[in-house]
Short mmCIF file of C-alpha atoms and ligand atoms in Angstrom, two decimals:
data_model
loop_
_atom_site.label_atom_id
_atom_site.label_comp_id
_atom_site.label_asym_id
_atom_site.label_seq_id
_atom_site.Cartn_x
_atom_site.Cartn_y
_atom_site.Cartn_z
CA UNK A 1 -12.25 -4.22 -24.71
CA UNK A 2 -14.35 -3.47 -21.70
CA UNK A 3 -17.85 -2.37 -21.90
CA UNK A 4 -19.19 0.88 -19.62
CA UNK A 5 -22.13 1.30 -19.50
CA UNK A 6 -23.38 5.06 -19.04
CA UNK A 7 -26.12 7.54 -18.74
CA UNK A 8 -27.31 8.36 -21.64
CA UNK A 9 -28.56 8.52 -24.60
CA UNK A 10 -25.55 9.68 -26.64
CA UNK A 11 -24.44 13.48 -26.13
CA UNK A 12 -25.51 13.51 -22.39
CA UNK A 13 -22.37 15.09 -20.02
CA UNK A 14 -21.73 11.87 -18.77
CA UNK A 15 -21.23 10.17 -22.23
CA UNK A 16 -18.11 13.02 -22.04
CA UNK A 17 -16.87 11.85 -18.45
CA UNK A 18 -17.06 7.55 -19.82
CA UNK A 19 -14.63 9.16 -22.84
CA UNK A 20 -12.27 10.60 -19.93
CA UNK A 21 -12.30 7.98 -17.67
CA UNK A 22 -12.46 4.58 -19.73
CA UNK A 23 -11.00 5.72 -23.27
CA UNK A 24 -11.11 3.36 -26.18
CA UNK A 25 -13.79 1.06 -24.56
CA UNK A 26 -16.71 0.11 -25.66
CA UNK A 27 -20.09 2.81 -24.50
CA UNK A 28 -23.35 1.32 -24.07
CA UNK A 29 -25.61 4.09 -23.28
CA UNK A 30 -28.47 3.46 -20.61
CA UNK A 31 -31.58 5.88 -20.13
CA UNK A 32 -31.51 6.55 -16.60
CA UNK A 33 -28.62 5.86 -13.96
CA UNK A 34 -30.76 2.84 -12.31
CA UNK A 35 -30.39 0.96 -15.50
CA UNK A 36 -26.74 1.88 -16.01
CA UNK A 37 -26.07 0.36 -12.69
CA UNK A 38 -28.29 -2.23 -13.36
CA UNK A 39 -26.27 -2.97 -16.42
CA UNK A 40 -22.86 -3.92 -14.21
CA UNK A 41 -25.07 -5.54 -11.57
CA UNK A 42 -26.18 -7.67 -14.04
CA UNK A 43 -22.80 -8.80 -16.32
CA UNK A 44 -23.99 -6.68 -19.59
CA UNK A 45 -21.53 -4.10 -18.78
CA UNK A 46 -17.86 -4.31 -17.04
CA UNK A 47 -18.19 -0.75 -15.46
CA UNK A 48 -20.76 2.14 -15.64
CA UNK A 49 -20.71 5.99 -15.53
CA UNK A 50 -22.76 8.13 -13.24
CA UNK A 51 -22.79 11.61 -12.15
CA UNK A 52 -22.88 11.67 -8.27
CA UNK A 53 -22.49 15.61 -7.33
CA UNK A 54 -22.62 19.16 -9.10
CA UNK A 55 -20.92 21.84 -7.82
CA UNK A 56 -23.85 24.56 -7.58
CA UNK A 57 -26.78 22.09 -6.99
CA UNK A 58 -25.19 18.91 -5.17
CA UNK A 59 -26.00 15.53 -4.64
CA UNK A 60 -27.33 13.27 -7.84
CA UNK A 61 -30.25 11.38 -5.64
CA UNK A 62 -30.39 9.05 -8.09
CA UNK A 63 -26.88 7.68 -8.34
CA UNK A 64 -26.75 7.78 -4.66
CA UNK A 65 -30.57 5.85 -4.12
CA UNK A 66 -29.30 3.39 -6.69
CA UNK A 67 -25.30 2.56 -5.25
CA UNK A 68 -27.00 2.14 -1.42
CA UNK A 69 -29.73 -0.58 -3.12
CA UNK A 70 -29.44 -3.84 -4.72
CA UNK A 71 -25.71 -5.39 -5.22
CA UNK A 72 -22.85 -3.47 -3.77
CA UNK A 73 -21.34 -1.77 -6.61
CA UNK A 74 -17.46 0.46 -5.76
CA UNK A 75 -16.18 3.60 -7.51
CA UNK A 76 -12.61 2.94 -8.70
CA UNK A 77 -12.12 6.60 -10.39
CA UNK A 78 -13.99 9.82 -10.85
CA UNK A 79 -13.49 12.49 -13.31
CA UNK A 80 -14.79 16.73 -12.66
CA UNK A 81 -15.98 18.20 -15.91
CA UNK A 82 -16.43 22.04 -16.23
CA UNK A 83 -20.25 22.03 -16.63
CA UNK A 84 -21.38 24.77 -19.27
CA UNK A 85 -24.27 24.68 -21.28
CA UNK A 86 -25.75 24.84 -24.93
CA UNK A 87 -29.46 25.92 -26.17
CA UNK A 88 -30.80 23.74 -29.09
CA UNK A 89 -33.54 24.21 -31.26
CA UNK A 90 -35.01 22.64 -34.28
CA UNK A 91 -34.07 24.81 -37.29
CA UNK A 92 -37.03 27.29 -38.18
CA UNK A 93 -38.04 27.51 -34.44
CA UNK A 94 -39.38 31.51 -34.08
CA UNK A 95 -40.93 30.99 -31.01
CA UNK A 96 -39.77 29.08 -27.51
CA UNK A 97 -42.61 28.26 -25.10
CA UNK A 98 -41.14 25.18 -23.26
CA UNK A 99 -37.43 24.41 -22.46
CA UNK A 100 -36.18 21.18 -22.06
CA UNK A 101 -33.55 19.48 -19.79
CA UNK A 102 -31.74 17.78 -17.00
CA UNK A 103 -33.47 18.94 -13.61
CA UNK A 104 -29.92 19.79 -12.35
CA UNK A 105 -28.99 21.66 -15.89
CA UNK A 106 -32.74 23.57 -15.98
CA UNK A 107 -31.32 24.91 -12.21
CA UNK A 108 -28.21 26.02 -13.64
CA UNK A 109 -29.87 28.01 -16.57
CA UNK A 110 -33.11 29.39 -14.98
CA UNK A 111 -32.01 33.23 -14.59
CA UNK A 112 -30.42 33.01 -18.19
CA UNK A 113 -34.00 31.24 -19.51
CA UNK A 114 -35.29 34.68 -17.49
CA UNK A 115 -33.34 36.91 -19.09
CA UNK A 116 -33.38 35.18 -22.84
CA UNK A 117 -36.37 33.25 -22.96
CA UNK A 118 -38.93 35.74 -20.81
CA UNK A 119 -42.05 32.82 -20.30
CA UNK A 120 -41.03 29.70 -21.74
CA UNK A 121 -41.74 26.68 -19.48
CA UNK A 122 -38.99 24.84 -18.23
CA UNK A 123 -39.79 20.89 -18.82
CA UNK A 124 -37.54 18.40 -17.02
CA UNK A 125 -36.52 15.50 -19.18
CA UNK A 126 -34.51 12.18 -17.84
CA UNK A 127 -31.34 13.88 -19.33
CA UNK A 128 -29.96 16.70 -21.10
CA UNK A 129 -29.60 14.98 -24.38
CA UNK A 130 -32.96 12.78 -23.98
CA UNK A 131 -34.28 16.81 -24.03
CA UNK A 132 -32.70 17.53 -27.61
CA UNK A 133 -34.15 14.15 -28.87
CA UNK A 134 -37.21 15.39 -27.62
CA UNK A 135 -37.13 18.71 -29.25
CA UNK A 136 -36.40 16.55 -32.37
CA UNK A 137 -39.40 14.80 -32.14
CA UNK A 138 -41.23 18.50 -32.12
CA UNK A 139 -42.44 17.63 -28.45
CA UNK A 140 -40.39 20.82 -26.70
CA UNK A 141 -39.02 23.71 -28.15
CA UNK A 142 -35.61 24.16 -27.08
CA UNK A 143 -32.95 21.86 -24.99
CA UNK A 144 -30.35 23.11 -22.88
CA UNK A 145 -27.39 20.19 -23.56
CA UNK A 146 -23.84 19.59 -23.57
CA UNK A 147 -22.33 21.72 -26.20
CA UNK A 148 -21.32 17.71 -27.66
CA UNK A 149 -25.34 17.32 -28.25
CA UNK A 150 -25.84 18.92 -31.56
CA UNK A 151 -22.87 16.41 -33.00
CA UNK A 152 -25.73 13.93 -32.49
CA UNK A 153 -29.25 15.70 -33.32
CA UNK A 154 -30.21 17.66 -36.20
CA UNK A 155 -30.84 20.77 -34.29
CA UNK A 156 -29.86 24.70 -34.37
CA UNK A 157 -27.32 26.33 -31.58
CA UNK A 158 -29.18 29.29 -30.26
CA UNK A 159 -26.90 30.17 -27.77
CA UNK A 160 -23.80 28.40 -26.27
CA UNK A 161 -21.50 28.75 -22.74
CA UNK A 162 -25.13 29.55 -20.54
CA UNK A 163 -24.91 29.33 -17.01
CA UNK A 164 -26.17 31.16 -13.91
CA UNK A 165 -22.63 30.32 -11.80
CA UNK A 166 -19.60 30.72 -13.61
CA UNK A 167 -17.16 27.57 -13.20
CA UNK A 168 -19.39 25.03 -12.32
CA UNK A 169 -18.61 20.90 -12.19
CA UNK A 170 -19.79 17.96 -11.97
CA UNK A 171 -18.22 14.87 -10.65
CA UNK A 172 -18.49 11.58 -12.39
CA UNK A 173 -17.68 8.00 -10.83
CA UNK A 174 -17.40 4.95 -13.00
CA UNK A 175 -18.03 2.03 -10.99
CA UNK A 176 -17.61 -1.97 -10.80
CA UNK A 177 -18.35 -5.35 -8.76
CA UNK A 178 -16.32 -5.17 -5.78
CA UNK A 179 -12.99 -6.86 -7.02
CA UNK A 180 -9.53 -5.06 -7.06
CA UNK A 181 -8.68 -1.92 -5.31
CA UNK A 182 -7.04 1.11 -6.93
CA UNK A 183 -4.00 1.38 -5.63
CA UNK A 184 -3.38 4.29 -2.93
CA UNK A 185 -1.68 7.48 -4.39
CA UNK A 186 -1.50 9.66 -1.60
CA UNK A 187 -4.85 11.74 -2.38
CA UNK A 188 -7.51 9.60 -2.16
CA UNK A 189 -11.08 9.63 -1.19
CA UNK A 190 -13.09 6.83 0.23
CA UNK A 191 -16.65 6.95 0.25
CA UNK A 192 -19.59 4.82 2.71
CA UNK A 193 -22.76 4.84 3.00
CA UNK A 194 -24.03 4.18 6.78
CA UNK A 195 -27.33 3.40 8.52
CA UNK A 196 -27.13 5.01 11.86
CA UNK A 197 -29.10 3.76 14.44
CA UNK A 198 -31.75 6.20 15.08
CA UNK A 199 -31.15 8.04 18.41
CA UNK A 200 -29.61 11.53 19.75
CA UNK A 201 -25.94 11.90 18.66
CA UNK A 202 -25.73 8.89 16.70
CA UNK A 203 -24.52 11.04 13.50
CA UNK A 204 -22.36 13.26 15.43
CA UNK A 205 -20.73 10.05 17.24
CA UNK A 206 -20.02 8.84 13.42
CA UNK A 207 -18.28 12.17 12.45
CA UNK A 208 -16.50 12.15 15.66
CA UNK A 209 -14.78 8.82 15.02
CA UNK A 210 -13.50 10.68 11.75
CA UNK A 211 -12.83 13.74 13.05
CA UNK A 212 -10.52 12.31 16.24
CA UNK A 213 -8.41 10.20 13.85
CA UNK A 214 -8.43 13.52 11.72
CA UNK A 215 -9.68 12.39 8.80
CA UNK A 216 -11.36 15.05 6.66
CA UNK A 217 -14.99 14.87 5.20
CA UNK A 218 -15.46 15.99 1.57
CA UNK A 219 -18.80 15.16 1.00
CA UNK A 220 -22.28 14.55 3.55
CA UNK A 221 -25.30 13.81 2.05
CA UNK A 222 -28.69 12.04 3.44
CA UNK A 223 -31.41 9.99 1.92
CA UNK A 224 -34.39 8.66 3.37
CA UNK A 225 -34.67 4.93 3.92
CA UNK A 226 -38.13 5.17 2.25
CA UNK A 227 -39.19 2.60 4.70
CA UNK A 228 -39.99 4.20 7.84
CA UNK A 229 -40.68 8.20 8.17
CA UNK A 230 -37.82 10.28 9.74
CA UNK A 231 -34.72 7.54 8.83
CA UNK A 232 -32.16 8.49 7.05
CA UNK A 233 -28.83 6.83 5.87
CA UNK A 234 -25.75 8.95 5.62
CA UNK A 235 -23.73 9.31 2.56
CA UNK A 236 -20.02 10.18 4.17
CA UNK A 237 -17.28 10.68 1.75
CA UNK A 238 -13.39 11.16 3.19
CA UNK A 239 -9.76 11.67 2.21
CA UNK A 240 -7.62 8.98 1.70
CA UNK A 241 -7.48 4.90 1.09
CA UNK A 242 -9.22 1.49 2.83
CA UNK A 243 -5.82 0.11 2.79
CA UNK A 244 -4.29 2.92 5.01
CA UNK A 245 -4.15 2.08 8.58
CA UNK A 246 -6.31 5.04 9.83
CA UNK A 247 -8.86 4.56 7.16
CA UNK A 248 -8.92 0.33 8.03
CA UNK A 249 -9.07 1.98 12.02
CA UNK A 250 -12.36 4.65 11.45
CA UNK A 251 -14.17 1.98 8.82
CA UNK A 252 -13.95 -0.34 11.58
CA UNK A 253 -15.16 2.21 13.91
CA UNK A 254 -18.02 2.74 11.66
CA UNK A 255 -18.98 -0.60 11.55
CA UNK A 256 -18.89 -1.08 15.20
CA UNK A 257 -21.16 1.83 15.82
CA UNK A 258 -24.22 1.61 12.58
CA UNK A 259 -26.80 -1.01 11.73
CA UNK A 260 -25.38 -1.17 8.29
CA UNK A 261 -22.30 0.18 6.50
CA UNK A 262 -21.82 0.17 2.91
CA UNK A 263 -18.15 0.59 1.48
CA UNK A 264 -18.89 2.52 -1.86
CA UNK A 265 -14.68 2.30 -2.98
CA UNK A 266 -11.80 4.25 -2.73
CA UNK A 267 -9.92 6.34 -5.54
CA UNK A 268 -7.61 8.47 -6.81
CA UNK A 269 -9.53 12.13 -6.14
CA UNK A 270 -9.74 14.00 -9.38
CA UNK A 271 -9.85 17.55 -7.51
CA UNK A 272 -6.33 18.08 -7.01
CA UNK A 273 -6.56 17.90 -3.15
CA UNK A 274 -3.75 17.07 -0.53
CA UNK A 275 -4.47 14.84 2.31
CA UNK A 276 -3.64 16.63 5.49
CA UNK A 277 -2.49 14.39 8.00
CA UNK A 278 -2.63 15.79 12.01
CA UNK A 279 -0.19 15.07 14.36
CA UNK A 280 -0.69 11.48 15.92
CA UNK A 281 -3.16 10.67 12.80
CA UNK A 282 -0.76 9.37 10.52
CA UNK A 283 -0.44 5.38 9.13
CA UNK A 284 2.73 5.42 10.76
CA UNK A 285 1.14 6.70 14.01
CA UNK A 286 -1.81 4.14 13.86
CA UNK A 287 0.69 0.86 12.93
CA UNK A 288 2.82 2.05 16.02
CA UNK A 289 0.02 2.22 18.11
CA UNK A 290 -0.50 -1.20 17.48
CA UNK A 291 2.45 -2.87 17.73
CA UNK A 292 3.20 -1.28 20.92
CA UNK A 293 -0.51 -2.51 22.39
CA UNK A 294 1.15 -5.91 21.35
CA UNK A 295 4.02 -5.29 22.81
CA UNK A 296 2.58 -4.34 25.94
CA UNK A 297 0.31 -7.77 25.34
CA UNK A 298 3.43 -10.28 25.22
CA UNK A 299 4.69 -8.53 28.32
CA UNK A 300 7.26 -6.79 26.45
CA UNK A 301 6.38 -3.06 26.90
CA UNK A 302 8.80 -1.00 25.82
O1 PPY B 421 -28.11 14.83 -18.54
C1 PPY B 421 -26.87 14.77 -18.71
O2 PPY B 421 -26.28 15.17 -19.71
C2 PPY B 421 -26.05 14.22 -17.63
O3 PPY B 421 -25.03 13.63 -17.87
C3 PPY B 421 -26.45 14.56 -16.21
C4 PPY B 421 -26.06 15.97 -15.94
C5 PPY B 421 -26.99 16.98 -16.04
C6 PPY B 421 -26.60 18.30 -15.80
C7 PPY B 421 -25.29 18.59 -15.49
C8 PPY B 421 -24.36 17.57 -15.42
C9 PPY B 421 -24.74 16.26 -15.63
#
């Protein structure tokens, strides 16, 4: 049995995407995403679970801070998980002056809080169900959780299915060492993480090599190096697989043109989408392309 490590403590959202994407194994839950990647960096845990982007308020910083530091670490699957939310209380509670959660789940609840709650505080906690512990412990008075949370804490429901934007998801990645690839299925995504040396263009040259070998970008997020004002790297994610020919020909590209490129895995894409290939972009075109240039090399040109 393999152990995942994830973000927890038990009840969080992402406890629910480690059931979906590694069933039967063994969960070792991990308070903050550092130290569930820090778990698999270390040989404690085979794989971890992270969130790395919500559908109404993005990026996860912290899963993307923590996969561009320390050991390389690849995402071999991902998992999108309707995000709705539950309001726990202690039992007895009459009044609600603070409301605990998930900085990302206290953004997709404010207007209801508004609405429901008219001045209680929101209070952000390292995750949704490290709020309802904490509501336990009499330190807040409500939690906005996973509707799974109140299976694990003795708490009251006060209201269930909140959220500001209707149909909203998050998207989970369980990651490894870098080892074995997932094999490619057609509708992929690939995901880097680049330096790019800091001068006019340089990020438009780095979508341009996608864009020409029409590749299409799902995802663009940037970070700050921390070390030197102004620097960012770029978090670039794509459709389809390292082992395709015109994903081998822009990653080599990439590399060519940054100070540093980080390959951050390729998987099968858990949103249903087709790859679009253009005309002249496709692995055919790109294997072709090179034999012919060796062709043309042994004097053979045809
Ligand atoms: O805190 C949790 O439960 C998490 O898994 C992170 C999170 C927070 C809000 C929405 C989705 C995931």
């Amino acid at each position: 049995m393999s152990r995942i490590a994830y973000f927890g403590p038990q009840g969080t959202f992402t406890e629910q995407a480690a059931r979906r994407l590694a069933p039967g194994e063994e969960l070792i839950p991990a308070e903050t995403i550092p130290a569930a990647l820090a778990a698999v960096r270390a040989g404690r845990a085979d794989a971890a679970c992270v969130p790395i982007e919500n559908s109404v308020e993005g990026a996860v910083t912290a899963t993307l801070d923590s996969l561009s530091e320390a050991e390389p670490l690849v995402a071999v699957a991902e998992v999108l998980l309707p995000v709705h939310f539950s309001v726990l209380t202690r039992p007895g509670t009459t009044e609600i002056r603070t409301v605990a959660s998930h900085p990302h789940a206290l953004a997709q609840v404010r207007h209801w809080v508004e609405a429901n709650l008219p001045g209680a505080h929101p209070v952000a906690t390292s995750s949704t169900a490290a709020a309802a512990v904490a509501v336990d412990a009499g330190e807040f008075d409500a939690a906005v959780t996973a509707p799974v949370a109140v299976e694990h804490y003795p708490l009251e429901v006060l209201a269930t299915e909140v959220a500001d934007v209707r149909d909203a998801k998050t998207r989970f990645l369980l990651v490894r060492k870098p080892g074995e690839l997932p094999e490619p299925t057609g509708a992929d995504r690939t995901s880097i993480v680049a330096a790019a040396t800091n001068r006019t263009g340089a990020l438009a040259e780095l979508l341009t090599e996608l864009a020409v070998r029409g590749i299409n970008l799902t995802k663009l997020d940037a970070r700050p190096t921390r070390n030197n004002f102004g620097e960012y790297r770029f978090f670039i994610d794509f459709e389809g697989h390292v082992a395709e020919p015109r994903i081998g020909d822009v990653l080599a590209a990439l590399r060519r043109r940054c100070r540093n490129v980080r390959f951050l895995g390729s998987h099968p894409r858990a949103d249903n989408g087709t790859t679009e290939i253009e005309p002249g972009a496709a692995n055919e075109d790109f294997t072709d392309a090179i034999d012919w240039v060796a062709s043309v090399r042994k004097g053979a040109q045809a």
